[in-house]
Coordinates of C-alpha atoms in Angstrom, one line a residue:
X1 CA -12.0 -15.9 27.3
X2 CA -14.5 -17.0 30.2
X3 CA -14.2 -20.2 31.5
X4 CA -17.3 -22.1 30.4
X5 CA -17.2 -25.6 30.8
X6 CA -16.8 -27.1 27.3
X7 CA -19.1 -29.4 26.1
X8 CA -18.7 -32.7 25.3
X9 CA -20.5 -34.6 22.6
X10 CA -21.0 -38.2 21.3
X11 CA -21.1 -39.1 17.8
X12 CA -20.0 -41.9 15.2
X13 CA -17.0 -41.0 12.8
X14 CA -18.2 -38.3 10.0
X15 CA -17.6 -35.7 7.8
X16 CA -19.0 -32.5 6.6
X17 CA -18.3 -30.4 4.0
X18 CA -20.4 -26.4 3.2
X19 CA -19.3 -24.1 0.0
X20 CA -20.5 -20.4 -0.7
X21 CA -19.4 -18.9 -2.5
X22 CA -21.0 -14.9 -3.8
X23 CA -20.4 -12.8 -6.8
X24 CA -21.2 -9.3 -7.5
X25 CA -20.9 -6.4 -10.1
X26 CA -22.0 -3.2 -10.6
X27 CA -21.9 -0.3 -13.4
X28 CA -21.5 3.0 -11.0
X29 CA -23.9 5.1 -10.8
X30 CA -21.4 8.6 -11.7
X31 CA -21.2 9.2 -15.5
X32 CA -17.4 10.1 -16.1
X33 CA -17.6 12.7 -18.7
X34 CA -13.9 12.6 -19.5
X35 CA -14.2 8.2 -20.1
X36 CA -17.4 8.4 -20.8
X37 CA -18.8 5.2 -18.7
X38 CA -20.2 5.2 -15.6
X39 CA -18.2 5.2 -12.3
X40 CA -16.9 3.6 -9.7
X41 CA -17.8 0.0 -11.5
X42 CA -16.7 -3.4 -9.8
X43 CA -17.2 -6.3 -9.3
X44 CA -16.4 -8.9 -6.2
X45 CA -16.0 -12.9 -5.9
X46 CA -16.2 -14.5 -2.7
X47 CA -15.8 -18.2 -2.1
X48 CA -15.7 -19.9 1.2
X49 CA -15.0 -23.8 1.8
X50 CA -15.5 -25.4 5.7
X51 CA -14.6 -28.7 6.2
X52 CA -16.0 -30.9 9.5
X53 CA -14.3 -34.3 10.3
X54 CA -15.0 -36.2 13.7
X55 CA -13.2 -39.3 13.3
X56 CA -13.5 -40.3 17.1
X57 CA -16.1 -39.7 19.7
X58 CA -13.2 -37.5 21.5
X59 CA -11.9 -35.4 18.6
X60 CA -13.6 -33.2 16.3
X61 CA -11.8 -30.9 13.4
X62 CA -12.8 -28.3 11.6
X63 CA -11.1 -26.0 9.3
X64 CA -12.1 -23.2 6.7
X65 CA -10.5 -21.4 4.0
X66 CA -12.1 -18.2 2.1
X67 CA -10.6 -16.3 -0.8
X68 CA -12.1 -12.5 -1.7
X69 CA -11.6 -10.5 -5.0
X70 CA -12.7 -6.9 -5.6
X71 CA -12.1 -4.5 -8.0
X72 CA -12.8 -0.9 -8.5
X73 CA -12.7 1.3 -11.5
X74 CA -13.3 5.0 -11.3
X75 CA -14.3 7.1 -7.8
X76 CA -16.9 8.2 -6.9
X77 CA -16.3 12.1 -6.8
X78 CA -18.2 14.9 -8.2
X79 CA -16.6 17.9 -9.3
X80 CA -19.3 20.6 -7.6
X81 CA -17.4 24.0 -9.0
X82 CA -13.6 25.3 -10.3
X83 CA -12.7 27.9 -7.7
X84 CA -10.9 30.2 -10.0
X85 CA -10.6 32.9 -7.1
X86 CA -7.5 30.2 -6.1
X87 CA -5.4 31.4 -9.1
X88 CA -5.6 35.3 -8.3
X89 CA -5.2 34.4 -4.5
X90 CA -2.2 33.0 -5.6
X91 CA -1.0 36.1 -7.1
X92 CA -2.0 38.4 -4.1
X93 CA 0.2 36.1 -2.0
X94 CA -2.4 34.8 -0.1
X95 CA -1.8 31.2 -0.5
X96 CA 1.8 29.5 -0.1
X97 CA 4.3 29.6 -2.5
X98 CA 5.0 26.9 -4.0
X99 CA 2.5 24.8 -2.9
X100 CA -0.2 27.3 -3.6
X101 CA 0.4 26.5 -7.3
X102 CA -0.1 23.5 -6.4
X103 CA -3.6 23.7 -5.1
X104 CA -4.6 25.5 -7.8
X105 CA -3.3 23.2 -10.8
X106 CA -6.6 20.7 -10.7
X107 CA -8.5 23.9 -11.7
X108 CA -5.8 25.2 -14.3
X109 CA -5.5 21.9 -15.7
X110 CA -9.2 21.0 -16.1
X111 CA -10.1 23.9 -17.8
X112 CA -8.1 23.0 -20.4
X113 CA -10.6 20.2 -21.2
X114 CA -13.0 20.8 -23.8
X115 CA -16.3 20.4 -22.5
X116 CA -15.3 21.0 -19.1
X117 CA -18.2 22.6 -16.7
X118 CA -18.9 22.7 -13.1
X119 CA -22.0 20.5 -12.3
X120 CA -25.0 22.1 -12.3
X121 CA -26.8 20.9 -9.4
X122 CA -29.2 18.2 -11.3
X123 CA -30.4 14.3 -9.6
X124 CA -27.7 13.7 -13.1
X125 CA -24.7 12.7 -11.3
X126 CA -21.6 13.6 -13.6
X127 CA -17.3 13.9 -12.6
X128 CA -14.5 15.2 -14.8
X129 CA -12.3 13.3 -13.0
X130 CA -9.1 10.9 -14.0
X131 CA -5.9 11.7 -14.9
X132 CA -5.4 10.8 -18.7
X133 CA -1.2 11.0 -18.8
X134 CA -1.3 8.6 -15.7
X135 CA -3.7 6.3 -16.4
X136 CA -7.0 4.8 -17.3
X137 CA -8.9 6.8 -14.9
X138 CA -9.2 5.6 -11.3
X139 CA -8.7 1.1 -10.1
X140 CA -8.3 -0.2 -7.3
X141 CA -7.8 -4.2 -6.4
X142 CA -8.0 -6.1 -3.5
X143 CA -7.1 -10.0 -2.8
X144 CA -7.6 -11.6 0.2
X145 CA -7.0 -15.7 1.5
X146 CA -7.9 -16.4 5.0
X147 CA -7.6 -20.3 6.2
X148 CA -7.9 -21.4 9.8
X149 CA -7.9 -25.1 11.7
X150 CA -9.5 -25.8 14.8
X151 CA -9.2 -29.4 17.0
X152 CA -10.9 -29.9 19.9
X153 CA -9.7 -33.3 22.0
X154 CA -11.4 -34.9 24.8
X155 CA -9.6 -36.7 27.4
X156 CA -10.8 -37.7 31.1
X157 CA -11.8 -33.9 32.5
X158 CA -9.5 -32.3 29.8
X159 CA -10.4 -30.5 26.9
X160 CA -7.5 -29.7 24.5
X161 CA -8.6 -26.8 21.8
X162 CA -6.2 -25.5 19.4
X163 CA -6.9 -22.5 16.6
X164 CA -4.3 -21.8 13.7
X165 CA -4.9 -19.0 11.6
X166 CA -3.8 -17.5 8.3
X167 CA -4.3 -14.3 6.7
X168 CA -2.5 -13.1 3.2
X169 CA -4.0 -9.2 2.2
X170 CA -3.1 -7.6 -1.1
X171 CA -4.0 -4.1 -2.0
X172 CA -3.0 -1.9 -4.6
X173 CA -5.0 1.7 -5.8
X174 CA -4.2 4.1 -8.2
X175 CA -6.0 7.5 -7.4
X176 CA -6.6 11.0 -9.1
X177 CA -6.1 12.7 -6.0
X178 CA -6.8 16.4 -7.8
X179 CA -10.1 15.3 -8.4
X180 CA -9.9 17.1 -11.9
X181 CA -10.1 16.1 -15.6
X182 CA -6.4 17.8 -16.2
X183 CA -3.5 16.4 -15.2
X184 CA -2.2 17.6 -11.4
X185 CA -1.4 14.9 -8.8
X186 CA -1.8 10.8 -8.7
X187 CA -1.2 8.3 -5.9
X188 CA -0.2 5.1 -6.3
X189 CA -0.1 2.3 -3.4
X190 CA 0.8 -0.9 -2.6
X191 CA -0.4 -2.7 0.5
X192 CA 0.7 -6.4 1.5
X193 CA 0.1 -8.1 4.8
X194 CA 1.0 -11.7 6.1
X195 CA -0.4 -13.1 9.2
X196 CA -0.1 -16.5 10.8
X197 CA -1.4 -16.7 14.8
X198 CA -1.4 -20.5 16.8
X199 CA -3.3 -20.8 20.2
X200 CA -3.4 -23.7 22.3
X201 CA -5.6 -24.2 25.5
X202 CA -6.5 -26.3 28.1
X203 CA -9.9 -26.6 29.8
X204 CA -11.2 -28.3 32.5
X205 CA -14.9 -30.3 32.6
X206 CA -14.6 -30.4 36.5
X207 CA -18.4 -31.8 38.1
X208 CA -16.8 -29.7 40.8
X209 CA -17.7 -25.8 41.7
X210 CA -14.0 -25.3 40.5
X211 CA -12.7 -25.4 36.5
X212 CA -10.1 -23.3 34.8
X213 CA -8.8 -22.4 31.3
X214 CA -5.1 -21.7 30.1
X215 CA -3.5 -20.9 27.3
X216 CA -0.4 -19.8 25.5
X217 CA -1.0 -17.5 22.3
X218 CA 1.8 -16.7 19.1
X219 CA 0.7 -14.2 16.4
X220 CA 3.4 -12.8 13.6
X221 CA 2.8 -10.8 11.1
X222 CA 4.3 -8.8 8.3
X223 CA 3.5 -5.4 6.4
X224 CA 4.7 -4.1 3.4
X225 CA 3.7 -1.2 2.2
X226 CA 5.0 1.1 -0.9
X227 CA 3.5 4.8 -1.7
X228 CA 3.9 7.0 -4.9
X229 CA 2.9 9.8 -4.9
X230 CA 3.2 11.8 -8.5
X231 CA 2.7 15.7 -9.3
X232 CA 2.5 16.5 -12.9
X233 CA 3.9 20.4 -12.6
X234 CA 3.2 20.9 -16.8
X235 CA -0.2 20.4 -15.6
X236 CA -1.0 17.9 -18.6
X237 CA 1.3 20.5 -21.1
X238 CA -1.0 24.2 -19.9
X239 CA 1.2 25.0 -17.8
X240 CA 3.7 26.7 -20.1
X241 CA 0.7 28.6 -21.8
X242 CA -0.3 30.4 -18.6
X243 CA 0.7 34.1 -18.7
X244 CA 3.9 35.0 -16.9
X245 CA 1.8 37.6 -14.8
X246 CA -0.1 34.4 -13.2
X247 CA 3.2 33.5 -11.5
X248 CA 4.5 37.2 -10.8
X249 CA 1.9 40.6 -11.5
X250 CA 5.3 42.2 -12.4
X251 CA 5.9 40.0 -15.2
X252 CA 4.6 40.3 -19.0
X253 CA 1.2 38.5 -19.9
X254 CA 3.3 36.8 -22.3
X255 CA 3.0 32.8 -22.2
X256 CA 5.5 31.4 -19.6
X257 CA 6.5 29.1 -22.6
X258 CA 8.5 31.7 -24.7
X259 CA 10.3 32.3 -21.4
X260 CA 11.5 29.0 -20.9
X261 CA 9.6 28.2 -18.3
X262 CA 6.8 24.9 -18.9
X263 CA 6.8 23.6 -15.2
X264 CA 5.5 24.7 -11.8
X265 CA 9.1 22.7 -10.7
X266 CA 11.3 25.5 -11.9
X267 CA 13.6 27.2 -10.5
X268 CA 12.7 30.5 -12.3
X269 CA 8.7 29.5 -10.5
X270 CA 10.1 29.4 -7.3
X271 CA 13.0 32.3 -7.0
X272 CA 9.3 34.7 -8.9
X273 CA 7.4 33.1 -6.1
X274 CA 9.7 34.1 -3.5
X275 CA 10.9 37.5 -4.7
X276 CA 14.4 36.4 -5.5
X277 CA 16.1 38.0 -8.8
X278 CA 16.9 35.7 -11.5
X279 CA 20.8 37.1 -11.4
X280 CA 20.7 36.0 -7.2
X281 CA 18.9 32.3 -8.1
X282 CA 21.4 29.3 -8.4
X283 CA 18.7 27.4 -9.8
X284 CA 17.1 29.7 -12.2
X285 CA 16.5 27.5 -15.7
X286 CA 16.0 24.4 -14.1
X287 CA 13.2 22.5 -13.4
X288 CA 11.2 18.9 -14.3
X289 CA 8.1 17.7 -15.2
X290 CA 7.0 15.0 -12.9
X291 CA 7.8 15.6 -9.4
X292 CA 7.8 12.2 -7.2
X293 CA 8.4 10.3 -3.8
X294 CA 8.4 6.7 -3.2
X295 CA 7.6 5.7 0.0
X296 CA 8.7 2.5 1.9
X297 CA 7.5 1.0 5.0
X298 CA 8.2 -2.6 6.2
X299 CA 7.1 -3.5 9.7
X300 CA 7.6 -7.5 11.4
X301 CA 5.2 -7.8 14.6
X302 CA 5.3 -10.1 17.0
X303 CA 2.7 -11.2 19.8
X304 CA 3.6 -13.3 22.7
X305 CA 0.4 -14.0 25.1
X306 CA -0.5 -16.3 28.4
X307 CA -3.8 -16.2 30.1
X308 CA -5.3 -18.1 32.5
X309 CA -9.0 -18.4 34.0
X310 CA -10.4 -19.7 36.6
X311 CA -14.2 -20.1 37.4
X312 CA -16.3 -21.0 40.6
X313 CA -19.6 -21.9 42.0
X314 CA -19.9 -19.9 44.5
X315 CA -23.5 -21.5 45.0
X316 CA -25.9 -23.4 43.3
X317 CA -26.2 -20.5 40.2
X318 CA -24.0 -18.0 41.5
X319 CA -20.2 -18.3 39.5
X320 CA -17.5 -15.8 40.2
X321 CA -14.9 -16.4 36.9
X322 CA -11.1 -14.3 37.4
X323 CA -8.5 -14.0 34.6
X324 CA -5.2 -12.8 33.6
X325 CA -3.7 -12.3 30.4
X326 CA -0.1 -11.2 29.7
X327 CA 1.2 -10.1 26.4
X328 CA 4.3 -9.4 25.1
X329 CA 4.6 -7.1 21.4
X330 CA 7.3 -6.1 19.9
X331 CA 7.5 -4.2 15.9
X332 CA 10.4 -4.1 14.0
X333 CA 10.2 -1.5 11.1
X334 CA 12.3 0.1 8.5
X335 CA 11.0 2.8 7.0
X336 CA 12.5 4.7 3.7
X337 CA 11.6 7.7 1.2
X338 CA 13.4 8.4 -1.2
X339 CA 12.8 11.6 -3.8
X340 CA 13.0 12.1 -7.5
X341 CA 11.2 12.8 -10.3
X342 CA 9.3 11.1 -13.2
X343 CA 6.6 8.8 -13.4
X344 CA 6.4 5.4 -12.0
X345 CA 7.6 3.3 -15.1
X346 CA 10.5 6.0 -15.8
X347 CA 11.7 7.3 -11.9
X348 CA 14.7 8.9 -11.4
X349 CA 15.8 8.6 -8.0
X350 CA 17.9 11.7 -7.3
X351 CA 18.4 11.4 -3.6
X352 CA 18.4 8.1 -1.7
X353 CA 16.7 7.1 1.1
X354 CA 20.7 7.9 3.0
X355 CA 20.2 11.6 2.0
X356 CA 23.1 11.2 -0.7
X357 CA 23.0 12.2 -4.4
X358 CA 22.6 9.1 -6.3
X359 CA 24.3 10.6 -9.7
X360 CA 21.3 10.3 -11.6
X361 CA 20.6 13.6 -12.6
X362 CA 22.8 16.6 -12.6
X363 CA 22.9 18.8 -9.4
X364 CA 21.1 21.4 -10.2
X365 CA 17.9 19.4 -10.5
X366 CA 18.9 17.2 -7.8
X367 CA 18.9 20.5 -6.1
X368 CA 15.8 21.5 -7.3
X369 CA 14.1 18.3 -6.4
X370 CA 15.3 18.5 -2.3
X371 CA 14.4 21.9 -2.5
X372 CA 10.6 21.7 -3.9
X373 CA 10.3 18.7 -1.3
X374 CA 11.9 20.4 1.6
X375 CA 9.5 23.7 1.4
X376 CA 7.4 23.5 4.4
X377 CA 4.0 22.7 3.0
X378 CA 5.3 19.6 1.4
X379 CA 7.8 18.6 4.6
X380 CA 9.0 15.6 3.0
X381 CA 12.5 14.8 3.9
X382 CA 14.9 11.7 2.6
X383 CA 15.3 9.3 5.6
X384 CA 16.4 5.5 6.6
X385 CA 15.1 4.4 9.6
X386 CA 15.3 1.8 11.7
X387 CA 12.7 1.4 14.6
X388 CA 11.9 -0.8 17.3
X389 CA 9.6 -0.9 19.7
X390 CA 8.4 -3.6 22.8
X391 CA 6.0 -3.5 24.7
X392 CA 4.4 -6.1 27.8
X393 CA 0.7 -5.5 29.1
X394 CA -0.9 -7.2 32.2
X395 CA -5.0 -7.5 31.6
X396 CA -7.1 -8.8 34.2
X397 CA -10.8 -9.4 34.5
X398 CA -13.6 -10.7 36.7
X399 CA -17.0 -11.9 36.2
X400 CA -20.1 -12.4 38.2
X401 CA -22.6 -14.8 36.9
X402 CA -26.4 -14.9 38.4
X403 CA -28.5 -18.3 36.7
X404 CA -31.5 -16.7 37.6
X405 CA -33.8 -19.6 36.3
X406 CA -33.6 -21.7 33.2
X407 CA -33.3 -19.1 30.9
X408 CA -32.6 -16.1 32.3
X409 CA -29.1 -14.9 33.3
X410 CA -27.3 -11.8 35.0
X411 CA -24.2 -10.4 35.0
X412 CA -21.7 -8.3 36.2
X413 CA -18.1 -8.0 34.3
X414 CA -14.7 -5.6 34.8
X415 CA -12.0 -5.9 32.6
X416 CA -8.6 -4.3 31.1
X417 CA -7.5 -4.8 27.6
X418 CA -4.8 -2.3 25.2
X419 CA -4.2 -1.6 21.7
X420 CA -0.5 -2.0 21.2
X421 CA 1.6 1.4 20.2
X422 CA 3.1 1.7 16.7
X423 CA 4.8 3.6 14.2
X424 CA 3.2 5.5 11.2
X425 CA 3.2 4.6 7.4
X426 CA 4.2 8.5 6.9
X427 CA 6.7 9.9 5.1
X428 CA 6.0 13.8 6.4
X429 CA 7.5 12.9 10.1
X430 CA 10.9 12.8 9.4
X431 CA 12.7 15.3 10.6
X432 CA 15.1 17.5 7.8
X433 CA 18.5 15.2 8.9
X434 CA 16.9 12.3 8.4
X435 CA 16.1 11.5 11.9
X436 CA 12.1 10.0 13.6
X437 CA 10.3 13.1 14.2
X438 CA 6.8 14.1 16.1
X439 CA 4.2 11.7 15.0
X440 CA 6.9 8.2 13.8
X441 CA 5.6 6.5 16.6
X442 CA 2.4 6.5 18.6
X443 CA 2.1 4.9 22.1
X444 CA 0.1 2.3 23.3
X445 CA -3.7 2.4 24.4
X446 CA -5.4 1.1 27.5
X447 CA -9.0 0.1 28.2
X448 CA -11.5 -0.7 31.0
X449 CA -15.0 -2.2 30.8
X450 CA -17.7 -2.5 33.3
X451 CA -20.5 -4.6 32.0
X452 CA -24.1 -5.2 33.3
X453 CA -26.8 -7.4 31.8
X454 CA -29.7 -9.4 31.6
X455 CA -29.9 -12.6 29.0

């Protein structure tokens, strides 16, 4: 904030009133070969109303409100080739266990799709993507209100300004995250933030060399944020007609179905994968279908600010302007996962967010859940948190102003500034008991700017 002299202005009591208001759609330009429609469709509404009153010669008011709608069907992804080579790397142990299956379910389940092909290279622009089981192929919404109010007063050599400001985000996606036409993997999330900030300052019309600004600055705001992330191990029901030999060269090239086994979540899938016999496996014969994790993160921030600035007329066209800004942050967050499996309208939680067995399913697929989540690729581990975090920054600046002529300027500026630390919406930085690890919480940034110009 420089200290410019504000202006003043003379005027009989009015009002003004503008509207816009914008609407757009479009068909995609992807053909979806699975929904057959074109991809990634939309359409958006914005409408924006600013209102203008000066009911005195000292006071003028203005204040807006806007209101934004967009939504998405389908993604924009094209599905370029099906590695097969994935499968057999899975059987020469060169990918993980576990997770290698995985990575290579997208291609198992898409080419159980008739019709499937890779694209062929053409200006034709075609995906086999979308998850049928999960749902309509690929959407994503977003709804958006941001209102402010400014009032500007005149009195004597005073100018009294003050900016209130609102801000309500809603965003929710549901993703094929495989990229596939078969079922694999889906992601489902929830965004929702609530922002209200109030300024205040006063400023100075001084005839004099000297004139100043200050100003005391609140901002709080509130983020919620849920994440679901689903793994379909029946790969869309293919799964169980693979050939035992897929999952361990030892084994028969008999479907895995006729031995039980219809899941990459089995027991049985795992102990093959890592070489353990059947007779030494607690948890061969189990397994589920849906794997999933529901992610929680709720964060209240606060900002606390005073500034001050102070200009001076060095002489005639030559203004030296210093300033000082202190802020105070602090975030308040809890942040939960809990595990389970299913799908999002039928979850079964099967370990809380406490790292307890809720009793909803029997142990040995609670068992079987922690484990599949636990193995190192995945690194998702149940945890409650609660994290704080303040913070208090001291910013200066400094500007040289040269009025070369009547419209021609130069200038010289130095200032600090930061980006407040945080904590991260992640639910792979826990450690295994439960406790913050490496990457919960990121530290604050700093900054300084040298500036030279000519206007």
């Amino acid at each position: 904030i420089a200290a410019a002299r504000s202006p003043k202005w003379t005027s009989t009591p009015c009002c003004a009133a503008r509207c816009a208001v914008r609407y757009q759609d479009t068909d995609g330009y992807v053909h979806n070969e699975v929904w057959d429609r074109d991809e990634a469709s939309g359409d958006d509404t914005m409408a924006r109303l600013s209102l203008a009153w000066d009911p005195t010669d000292s006071l003028r008011v203005v204040g807006k409100v806007s209101y934004t709608e967009m939504d998405r069907d389908g993604i924009e992804v094209i599905n370029t080739r099906a590695d097969y080579s994935l499968l057999q790397r899975v059987q020469q142990g060169d990918v993980a266990p576990g997770f290698g299956l995985l990575q290579v379910g997208g291609v198992i389940a898409a080419a159980s799709v008739p019709g499937y092909q890779a694209s062929t290279g053409s200006h034709k622009y075609d995906t086999w993507s979308s998850n049928p089981r999960y749902n309509n192929g690929d959407s994503e919404e977003t709804d958006s209100t941001q209102a402010s109010l400014r009032f500007d007063y005149d009195f004597g050599d005073y100018t009294l300004t003050g900016l209130s400001g609102y801000s309500d985000f809603n965003f929710t996606q549901d993703h094929d995250v495989d990229f596939h036409p078969g079922n694999a993997v889906q992601n489902f999330d929830d965004e929702t933030l609530d922002l209200y900030s109030q300024e205040l300052r006063l400023a100075s019309n001084f005839d004099g060399p000297l004139n100043f600004i200050v100003g005391l600055y609140y901002e709080k705001q509130n983020l919620d944020a849920l994440s679901r992330p689903i793994a379909d191990g029946s790969l869309g029901g293919v799964f169980g007609k693979l050939p035992a030999s897929a999952v361990n060269p030892a084994l028969p090239s008999i479907p895995l179905e006729l031995l039980g086994i219809n899941s990459i979540w089995s027991g049985a899938v795992l102990g093959a994968l890592a070489g353990i016999p059947p007779a030494q496996n607690p948890l061969f014969g189990t397994e589920v279908t849906d794997l999933m994790r529901t992610s929680e993160f709720n964060q209240d921030t606060k900002t606390k600010a005073v500034f001050a600035d102070v200009s001076y007329d060095v002489i005639d066209g030559l203004t030296l302007e210093l300033g000082l800004r202190y802020s105070e942050d602090t975030k308040d967050v809890r942040n939960q996962t809990y595990i389970g499996f299913g799908t999002p309208s039928d979850f079964v939680v099967t370990t809380g967010s406490d790292g307890r067995s809720t009793g909803n399913a029997g142990p040995l697929e609670t068992a079987l859940v922690q484990t599949i989540w636990g193995l190192p690729q995945l690194g998702t581990y149940v945890h409650d948190q609660d994290l704080y975090r303040k913070e208090d920054h001291l910013d200066p600046s400094a500007r040289l102003r040269w009025e070369i002529s009547d419209d021609t300027m130069a200038y010289l500026s130095w200032s600090k500034g930061y980006k407040s630390g945080g904590f991260n919406n992640s639910s792979d930085t826990s450690l295994p008991n439960g406790e913050p690890g490496p990457g919960t919480e990121f530290e604050d940034e700093e900054a300084e700017a040298w500036e030279l110009g000519v206007k």
